[in-house]
Short mmCIF file of C-alpha atoms and ligand atoms in Angstrom, two decimals:
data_model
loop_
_atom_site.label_atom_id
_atom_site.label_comp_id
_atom_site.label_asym_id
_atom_site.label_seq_id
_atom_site.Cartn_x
_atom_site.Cartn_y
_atom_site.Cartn_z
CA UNK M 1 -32.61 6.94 -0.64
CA UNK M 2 -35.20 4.96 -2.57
CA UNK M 3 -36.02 1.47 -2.07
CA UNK M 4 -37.37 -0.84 -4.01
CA UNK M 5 -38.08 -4.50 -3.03
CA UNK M 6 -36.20 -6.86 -2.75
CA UNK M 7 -35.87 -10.56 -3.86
CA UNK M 8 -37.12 -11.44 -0.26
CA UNK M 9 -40.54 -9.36 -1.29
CA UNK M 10 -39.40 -6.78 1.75
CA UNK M 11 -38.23 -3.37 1.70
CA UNK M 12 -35.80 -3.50 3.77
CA UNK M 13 -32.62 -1.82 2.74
CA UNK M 14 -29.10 -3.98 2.40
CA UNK M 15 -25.79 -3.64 4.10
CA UNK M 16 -22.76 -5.80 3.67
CA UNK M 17 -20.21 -5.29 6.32
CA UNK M 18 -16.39 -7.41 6.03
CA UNK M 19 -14.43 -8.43 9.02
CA UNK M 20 -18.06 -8.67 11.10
CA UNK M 21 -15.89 -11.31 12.97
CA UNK M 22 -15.03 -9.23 15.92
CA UNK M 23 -14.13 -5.18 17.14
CA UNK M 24 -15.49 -2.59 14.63
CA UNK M 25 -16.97 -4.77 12.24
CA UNK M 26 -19.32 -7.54 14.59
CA UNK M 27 -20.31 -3.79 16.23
CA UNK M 28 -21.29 -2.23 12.97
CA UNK M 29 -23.26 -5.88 11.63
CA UNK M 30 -25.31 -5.67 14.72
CA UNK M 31 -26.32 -1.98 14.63
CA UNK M 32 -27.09 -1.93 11.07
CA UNK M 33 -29.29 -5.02 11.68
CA UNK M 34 -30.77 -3.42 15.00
CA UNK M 35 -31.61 0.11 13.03
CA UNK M 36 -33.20 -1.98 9.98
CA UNK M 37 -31.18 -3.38 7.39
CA UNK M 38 -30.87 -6.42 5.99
CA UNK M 39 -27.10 -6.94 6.29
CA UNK M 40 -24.98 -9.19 5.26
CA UNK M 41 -22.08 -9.82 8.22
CA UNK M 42 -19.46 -11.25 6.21
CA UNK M 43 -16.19 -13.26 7.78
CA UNK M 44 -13.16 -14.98 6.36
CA UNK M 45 -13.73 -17.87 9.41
CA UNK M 46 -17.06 -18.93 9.99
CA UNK M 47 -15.98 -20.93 13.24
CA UNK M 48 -15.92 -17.35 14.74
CA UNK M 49 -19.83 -16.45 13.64
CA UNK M 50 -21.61 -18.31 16.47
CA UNK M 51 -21.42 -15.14 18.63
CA UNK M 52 -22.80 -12.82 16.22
CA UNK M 53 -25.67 -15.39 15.29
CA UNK M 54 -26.61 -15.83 18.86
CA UNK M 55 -27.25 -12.43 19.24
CA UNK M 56 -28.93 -11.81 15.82
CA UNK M 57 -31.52 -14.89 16.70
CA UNK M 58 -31.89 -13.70 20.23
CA UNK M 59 -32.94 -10.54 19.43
CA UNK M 60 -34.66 -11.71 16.20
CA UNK M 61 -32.37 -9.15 14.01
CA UNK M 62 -32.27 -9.86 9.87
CA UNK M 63 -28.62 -10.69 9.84
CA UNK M 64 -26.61 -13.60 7.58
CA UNK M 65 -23.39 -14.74 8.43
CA UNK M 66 -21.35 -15.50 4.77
CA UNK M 67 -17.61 -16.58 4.45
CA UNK M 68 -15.65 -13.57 2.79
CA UNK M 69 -12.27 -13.79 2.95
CA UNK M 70 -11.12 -9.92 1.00
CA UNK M 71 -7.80 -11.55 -0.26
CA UNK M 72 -9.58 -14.35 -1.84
CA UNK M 73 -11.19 -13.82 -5.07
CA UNK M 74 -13.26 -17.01 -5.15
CA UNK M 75 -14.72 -16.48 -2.09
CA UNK M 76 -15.54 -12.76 -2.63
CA UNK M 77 -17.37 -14.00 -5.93
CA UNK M 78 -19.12 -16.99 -4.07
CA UNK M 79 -20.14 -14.39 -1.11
CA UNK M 80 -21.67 -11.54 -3.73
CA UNK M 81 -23.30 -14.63 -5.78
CA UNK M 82 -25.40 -15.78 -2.46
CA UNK M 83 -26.07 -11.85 -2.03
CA UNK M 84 -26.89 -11.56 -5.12
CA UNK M 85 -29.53 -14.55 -5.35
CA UNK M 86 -31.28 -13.24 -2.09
CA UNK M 87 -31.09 -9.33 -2.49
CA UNK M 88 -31.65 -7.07 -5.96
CA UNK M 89 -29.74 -4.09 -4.15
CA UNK M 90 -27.09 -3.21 -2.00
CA UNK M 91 -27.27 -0.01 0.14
CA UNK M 92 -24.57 0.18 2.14
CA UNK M 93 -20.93 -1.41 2.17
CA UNK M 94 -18.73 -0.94 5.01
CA UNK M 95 -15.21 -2.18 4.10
CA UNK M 96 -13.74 -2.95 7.52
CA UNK M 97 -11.89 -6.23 7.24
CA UNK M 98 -8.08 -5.38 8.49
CA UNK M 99 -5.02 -6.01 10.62
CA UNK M 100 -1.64 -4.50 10.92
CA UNK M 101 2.23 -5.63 10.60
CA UNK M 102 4.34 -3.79 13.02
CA UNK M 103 7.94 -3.73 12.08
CA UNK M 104 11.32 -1.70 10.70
CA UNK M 105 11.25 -1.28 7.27
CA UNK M 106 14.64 -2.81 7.00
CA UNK M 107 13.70 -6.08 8.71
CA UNK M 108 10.44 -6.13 7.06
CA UNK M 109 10.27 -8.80 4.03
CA UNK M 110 8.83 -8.01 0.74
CA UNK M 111 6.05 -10.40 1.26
CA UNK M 112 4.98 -8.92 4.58
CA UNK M 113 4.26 -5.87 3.25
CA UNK M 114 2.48 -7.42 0.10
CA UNK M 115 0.30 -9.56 2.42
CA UNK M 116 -0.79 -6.23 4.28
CA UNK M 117 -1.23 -4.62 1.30
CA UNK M 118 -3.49 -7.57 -0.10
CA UNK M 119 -6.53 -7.31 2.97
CA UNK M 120 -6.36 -3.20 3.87
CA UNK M 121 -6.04 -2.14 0.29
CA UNK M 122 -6.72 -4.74 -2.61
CA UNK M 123 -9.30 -6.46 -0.32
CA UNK M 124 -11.20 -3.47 -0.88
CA UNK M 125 -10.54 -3.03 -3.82
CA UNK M 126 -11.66 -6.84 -4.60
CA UNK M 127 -14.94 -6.48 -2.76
CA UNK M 128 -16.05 -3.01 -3.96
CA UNK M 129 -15.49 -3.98 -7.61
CA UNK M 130 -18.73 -6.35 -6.90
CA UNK M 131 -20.76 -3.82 -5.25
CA UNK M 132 -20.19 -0.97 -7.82
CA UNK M 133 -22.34 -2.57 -10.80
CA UNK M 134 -25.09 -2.93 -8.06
CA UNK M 135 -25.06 0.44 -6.94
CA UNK M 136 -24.65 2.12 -10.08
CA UNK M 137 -27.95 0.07 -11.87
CA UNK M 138 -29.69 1.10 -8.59
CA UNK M 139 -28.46 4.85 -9.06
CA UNK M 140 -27.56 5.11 -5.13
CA UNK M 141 -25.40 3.64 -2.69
CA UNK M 142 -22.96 4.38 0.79
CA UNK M 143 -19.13 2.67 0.68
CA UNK M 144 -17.89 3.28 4.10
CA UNK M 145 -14.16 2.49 4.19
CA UNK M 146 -12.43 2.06 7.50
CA UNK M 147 -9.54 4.16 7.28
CA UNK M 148 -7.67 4.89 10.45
CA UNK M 149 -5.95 7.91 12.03
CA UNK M 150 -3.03 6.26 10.31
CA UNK M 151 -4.30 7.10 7.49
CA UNK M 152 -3.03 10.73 7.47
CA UNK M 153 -0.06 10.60 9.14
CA UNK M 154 2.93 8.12 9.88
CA UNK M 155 3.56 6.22 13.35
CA UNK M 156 7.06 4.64 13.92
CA UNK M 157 7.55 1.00 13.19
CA UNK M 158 3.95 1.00 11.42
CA UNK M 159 5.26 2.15 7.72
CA UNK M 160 3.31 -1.35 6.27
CA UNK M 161 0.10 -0.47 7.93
CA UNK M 162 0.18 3.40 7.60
CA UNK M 163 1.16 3.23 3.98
CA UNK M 164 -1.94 0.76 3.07
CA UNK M 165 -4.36 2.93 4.57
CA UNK M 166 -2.67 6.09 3.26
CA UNK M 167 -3.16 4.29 -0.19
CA UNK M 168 -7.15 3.63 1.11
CA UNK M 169 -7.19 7.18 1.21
CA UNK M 170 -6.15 8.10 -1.86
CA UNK M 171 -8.25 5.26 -3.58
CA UNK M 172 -11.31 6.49 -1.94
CA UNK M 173 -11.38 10.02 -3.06
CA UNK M 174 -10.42 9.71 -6.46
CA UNK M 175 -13.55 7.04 -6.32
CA UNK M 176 -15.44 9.76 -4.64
CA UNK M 177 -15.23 11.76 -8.59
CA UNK M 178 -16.11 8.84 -10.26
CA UNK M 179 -18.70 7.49 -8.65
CA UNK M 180 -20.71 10.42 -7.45
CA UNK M 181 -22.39 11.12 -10.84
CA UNK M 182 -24.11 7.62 -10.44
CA UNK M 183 -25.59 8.51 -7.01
CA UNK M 184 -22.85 6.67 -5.01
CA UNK M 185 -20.95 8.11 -1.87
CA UNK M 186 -17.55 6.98 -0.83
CA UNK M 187 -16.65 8.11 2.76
CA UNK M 188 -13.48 7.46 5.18
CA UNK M 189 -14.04 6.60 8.83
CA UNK M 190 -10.68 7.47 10.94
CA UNK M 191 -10.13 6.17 14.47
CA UNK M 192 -8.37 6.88 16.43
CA UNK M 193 -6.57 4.00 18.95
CA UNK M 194 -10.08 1.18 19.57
CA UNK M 195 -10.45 -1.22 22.18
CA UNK M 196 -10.28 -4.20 20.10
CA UNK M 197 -8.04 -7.49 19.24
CA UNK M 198 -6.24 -5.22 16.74
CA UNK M 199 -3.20 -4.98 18.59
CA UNK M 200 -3.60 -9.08 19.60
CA UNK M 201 -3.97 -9.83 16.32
CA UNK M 202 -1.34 -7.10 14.99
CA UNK M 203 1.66 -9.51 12.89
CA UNK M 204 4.75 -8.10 15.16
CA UNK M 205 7.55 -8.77 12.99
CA UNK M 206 10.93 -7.16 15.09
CA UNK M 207 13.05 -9.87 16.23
CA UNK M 208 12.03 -12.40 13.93
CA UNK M 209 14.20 -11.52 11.20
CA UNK M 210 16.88 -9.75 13.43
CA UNK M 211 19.63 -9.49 10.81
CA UNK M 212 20.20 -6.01 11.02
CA UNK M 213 23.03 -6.44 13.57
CA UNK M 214 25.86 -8.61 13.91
CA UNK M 215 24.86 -9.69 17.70
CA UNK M 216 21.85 -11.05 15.96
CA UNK M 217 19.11 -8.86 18.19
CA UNK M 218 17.08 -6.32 16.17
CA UNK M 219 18.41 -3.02 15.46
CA UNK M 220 15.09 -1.63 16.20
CA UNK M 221 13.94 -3.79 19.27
CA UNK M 222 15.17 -0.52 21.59
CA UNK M 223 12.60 1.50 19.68
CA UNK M 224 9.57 -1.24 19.33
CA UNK M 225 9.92 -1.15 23.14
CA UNK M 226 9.75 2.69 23.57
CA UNK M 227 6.48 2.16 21.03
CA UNK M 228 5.08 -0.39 22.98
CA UNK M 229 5.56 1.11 26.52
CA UNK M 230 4.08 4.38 24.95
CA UNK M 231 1.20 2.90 23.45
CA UNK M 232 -0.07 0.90 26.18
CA UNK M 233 -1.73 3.58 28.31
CA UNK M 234 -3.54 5.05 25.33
CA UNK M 235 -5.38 1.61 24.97
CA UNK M 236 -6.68 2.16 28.46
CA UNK M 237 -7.07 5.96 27.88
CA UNK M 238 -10.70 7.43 28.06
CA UNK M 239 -9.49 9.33 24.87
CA UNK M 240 -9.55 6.42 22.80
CA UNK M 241 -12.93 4.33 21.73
CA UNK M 242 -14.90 1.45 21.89
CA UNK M 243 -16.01 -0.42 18.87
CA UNK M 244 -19.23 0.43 19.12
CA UNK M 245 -18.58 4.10 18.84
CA UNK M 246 -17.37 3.54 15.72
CA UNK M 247 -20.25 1.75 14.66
CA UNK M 248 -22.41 4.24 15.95
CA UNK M 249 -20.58 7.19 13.77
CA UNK M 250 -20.91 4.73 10.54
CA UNK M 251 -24.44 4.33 11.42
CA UNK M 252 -24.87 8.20 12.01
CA UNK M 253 -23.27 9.07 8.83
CA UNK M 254 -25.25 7.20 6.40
CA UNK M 255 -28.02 8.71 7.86
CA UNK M 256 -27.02 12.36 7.46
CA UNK M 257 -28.22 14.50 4.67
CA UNK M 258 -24.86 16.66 4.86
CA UNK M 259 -22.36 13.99 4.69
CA UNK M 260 -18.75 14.82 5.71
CA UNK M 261 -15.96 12.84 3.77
CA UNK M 262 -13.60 11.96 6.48
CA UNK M 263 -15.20 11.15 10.25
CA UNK M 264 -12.69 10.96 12.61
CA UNK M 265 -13.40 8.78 15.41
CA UNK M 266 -12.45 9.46 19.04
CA UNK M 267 -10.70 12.03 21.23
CA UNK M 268 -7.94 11.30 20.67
CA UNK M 269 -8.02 11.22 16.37
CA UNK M 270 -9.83 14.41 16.75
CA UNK M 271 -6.91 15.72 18.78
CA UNK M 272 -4.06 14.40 16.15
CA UNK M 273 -5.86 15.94 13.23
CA UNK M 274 -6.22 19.31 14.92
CA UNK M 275 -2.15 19.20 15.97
CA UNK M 276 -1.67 18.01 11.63
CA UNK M 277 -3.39 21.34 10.58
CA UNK M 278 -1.96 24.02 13.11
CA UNK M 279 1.87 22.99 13.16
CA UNK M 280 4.83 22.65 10.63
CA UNK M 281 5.25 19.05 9.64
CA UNK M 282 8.61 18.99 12.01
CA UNK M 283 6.81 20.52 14.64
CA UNK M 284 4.13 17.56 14.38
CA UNK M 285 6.45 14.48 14.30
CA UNK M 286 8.23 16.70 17.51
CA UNK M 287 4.58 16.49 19.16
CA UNK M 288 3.99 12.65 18.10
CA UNK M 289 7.20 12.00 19.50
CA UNK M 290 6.46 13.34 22.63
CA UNK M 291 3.33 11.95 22.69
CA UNK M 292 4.54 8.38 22.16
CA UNK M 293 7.71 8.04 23.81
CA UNK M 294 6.94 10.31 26.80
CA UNK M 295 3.97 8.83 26.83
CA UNK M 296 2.04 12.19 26.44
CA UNK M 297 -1.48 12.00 26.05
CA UNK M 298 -2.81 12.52 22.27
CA UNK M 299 -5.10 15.27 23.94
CA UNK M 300 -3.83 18.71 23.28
N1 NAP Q 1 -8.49 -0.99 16.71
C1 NAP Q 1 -7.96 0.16 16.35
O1 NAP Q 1 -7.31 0.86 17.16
C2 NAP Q 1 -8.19 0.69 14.95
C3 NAP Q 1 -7.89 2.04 14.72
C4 NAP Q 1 -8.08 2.55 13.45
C5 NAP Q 1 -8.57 1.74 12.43
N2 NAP Q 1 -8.84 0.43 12.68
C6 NAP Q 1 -9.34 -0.39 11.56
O2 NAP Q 1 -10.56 -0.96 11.91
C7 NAP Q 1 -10.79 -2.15 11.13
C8 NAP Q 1 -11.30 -3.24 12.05
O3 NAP Q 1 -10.32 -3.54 13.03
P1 NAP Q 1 -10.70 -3.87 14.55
O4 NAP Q 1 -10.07 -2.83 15.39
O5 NAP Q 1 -12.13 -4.15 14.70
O6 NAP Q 1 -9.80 -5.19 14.77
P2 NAP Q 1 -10.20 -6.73 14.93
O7 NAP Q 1 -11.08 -6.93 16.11
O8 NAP Q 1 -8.90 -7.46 14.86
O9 NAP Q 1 -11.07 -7.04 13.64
C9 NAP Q 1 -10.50 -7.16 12.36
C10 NAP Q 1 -11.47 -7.91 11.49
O10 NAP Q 1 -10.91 -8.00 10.17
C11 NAP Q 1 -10.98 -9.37 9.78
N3 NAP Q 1 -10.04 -9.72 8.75
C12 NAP Q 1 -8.69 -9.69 8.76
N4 NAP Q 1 -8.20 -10.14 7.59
C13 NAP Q 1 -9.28 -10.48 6.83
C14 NAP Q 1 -9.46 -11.02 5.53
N5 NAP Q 1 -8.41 -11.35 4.76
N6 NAP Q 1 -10.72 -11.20 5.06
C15 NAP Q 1 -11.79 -10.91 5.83
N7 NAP Q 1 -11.68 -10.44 7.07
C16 NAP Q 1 -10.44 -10.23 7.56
C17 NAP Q 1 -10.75 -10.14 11.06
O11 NAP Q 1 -11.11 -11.50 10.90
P3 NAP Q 1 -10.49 -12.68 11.82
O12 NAP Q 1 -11.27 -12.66 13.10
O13 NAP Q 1 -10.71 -13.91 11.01
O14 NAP Q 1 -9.04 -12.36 12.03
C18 NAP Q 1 -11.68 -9.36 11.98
O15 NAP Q 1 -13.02 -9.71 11.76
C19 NAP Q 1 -9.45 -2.45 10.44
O16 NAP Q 1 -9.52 -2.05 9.10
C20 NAP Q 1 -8.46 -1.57 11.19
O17 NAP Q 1 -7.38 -1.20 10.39
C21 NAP Q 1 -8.67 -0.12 13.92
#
């Protein structure tokens, strides 16, 4: 990758990172800082940068905290405008920023889905629109997108989530043909279950619009408890990951001269992908099944 300078007179090359906040994305601002780049640690609420600051001063780590909010167009213009003014290029993009909606479908409203739609997919959308011009005037460029296991295949109760990073998927290969003949890689990172507030800050909708029944209780609440007594031993499972593991593959890929398209993340996404390939798509929901409700490891 070449480098030219940069407004700053150095020659150090850029990142931007979304959702640097906490989990994946405060992992991924601090090891691109700590192996060299300039980056960019963007966050909807700047209340929660302190942290991230500390550590950037501390260990004296070229790092900027800016407000990005992905659903928010003014404030993805106003974030790539003070990028803009301080850096000439962008190198890398890691589009991280997301949460998830657990909930039936059928219970779900219209606007719950369009909201979780709005940060996993259009927020990327929104934010890589800036970056493109950059990357293609500069002839190179990385956009990672953080995908998720979920991102292949379907999980009970998830449908909102799954579907808007099955759409990520799609988006970023058919950007992969488009954007390759100006020097620009798109690539898909795919964890598996991470040790972060994801599942704290997950938007459980069941029971809150329980009008599926006459009692008034949730048709699905039986099933949301199977799910949620099946997945809490894989959070504390040695087969799932840390953030920093994910940053660590992001990090690794962008460095590697044979780049893979998809990098699954984890034992346990490694696992799932290998069960996807060798059985019959009843077989498979038969093995997630298992693996969820009799709380079966992912491991095979
Ligand atoms: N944890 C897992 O098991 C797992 C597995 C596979 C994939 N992933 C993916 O990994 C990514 C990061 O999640 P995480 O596990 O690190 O969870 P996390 O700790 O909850 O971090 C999510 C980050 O996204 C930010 N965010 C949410 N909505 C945003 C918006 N509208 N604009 C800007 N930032 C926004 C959050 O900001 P606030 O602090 O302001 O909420 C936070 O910084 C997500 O895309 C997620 O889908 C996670």
């Amino acid at each position: 990758m070449s480098i030219v300078n940069n407004k700053r007179g150095s020659q150090e090359k850029v990142a931007v990172v979304t959702g640097s906040s906490s989990g994946i994305g405060f992992e991924t601002s601090l090891l691109l800082a700590r192996k060299g780049f300039y980056t960019f640690a963007t966050m909807r609420n700047l209340n929660k940068s302190q942290k991230i600051k500390d550590i950037a001063k501390n260990e004296n780590l070229s790092l900027k905290v800016l407000q990005l909010d992905v659903t928010d167009d003014k404030s993805v213009k106003d974030a790539f405008r003070q990028i803009n003014d301080e850096s000439s290029r962008i190198d890398v993009l890691v589009n991280n920023a997301g949460y998830g909606v657990i909930g039936a479908v059928e219970e779900m409203s219209l606007d719950e889905f369009k909201s979780q739609f709005e940060t996993n997919f259009f927020g990327v959308i929104r934010v890589t629109k800036e970056v493109i011009p950059i990357m293609r005037n500069q002839g190179n460029g990385n956009i990672i997108n953080v995908s998720s296991v979920g991102g292949k295949i379907g999980i009970p109760l998830n449908s909102a989530y799954i579907s808007s990073k099955f759409a990520l998927e799609g988006l970023s290969e058919s950007m992969r043909y488009e954007l390759a003949q100006f020097g620009i890689d798109v690539i898909l990172i795919e964890p598996g279950v991470v040790k972060t507030n994801f599942f704290e800050n997950a938007d459980v909708v069941i029971n809150n619009n329980a009008t599926t029944n006459n009692n008034k209780t949730s048709a699905y609440s039986q099933l949301n408890q199977k799910l949620f007594e099946g997945f809490k031993p894989m959070l504390n499972s040695s087969a799932s990951s840390v953030s920093s593991d994910v940053a660590e593959v992001i990090y690794q890929a962008i460095g590697s001269t044979n780049r893979q398209v998809r990098y699954p993340v984890g034992k346990d996404a490694v696992s799932i992908f290998k069960m996807r390939q060798k059985l019959s798509d009843k077989e498979f929901e038969n093995w997630i099944k298992e693996s969820i409700f009799h709380k079966k490891s992912f491991i095979n």
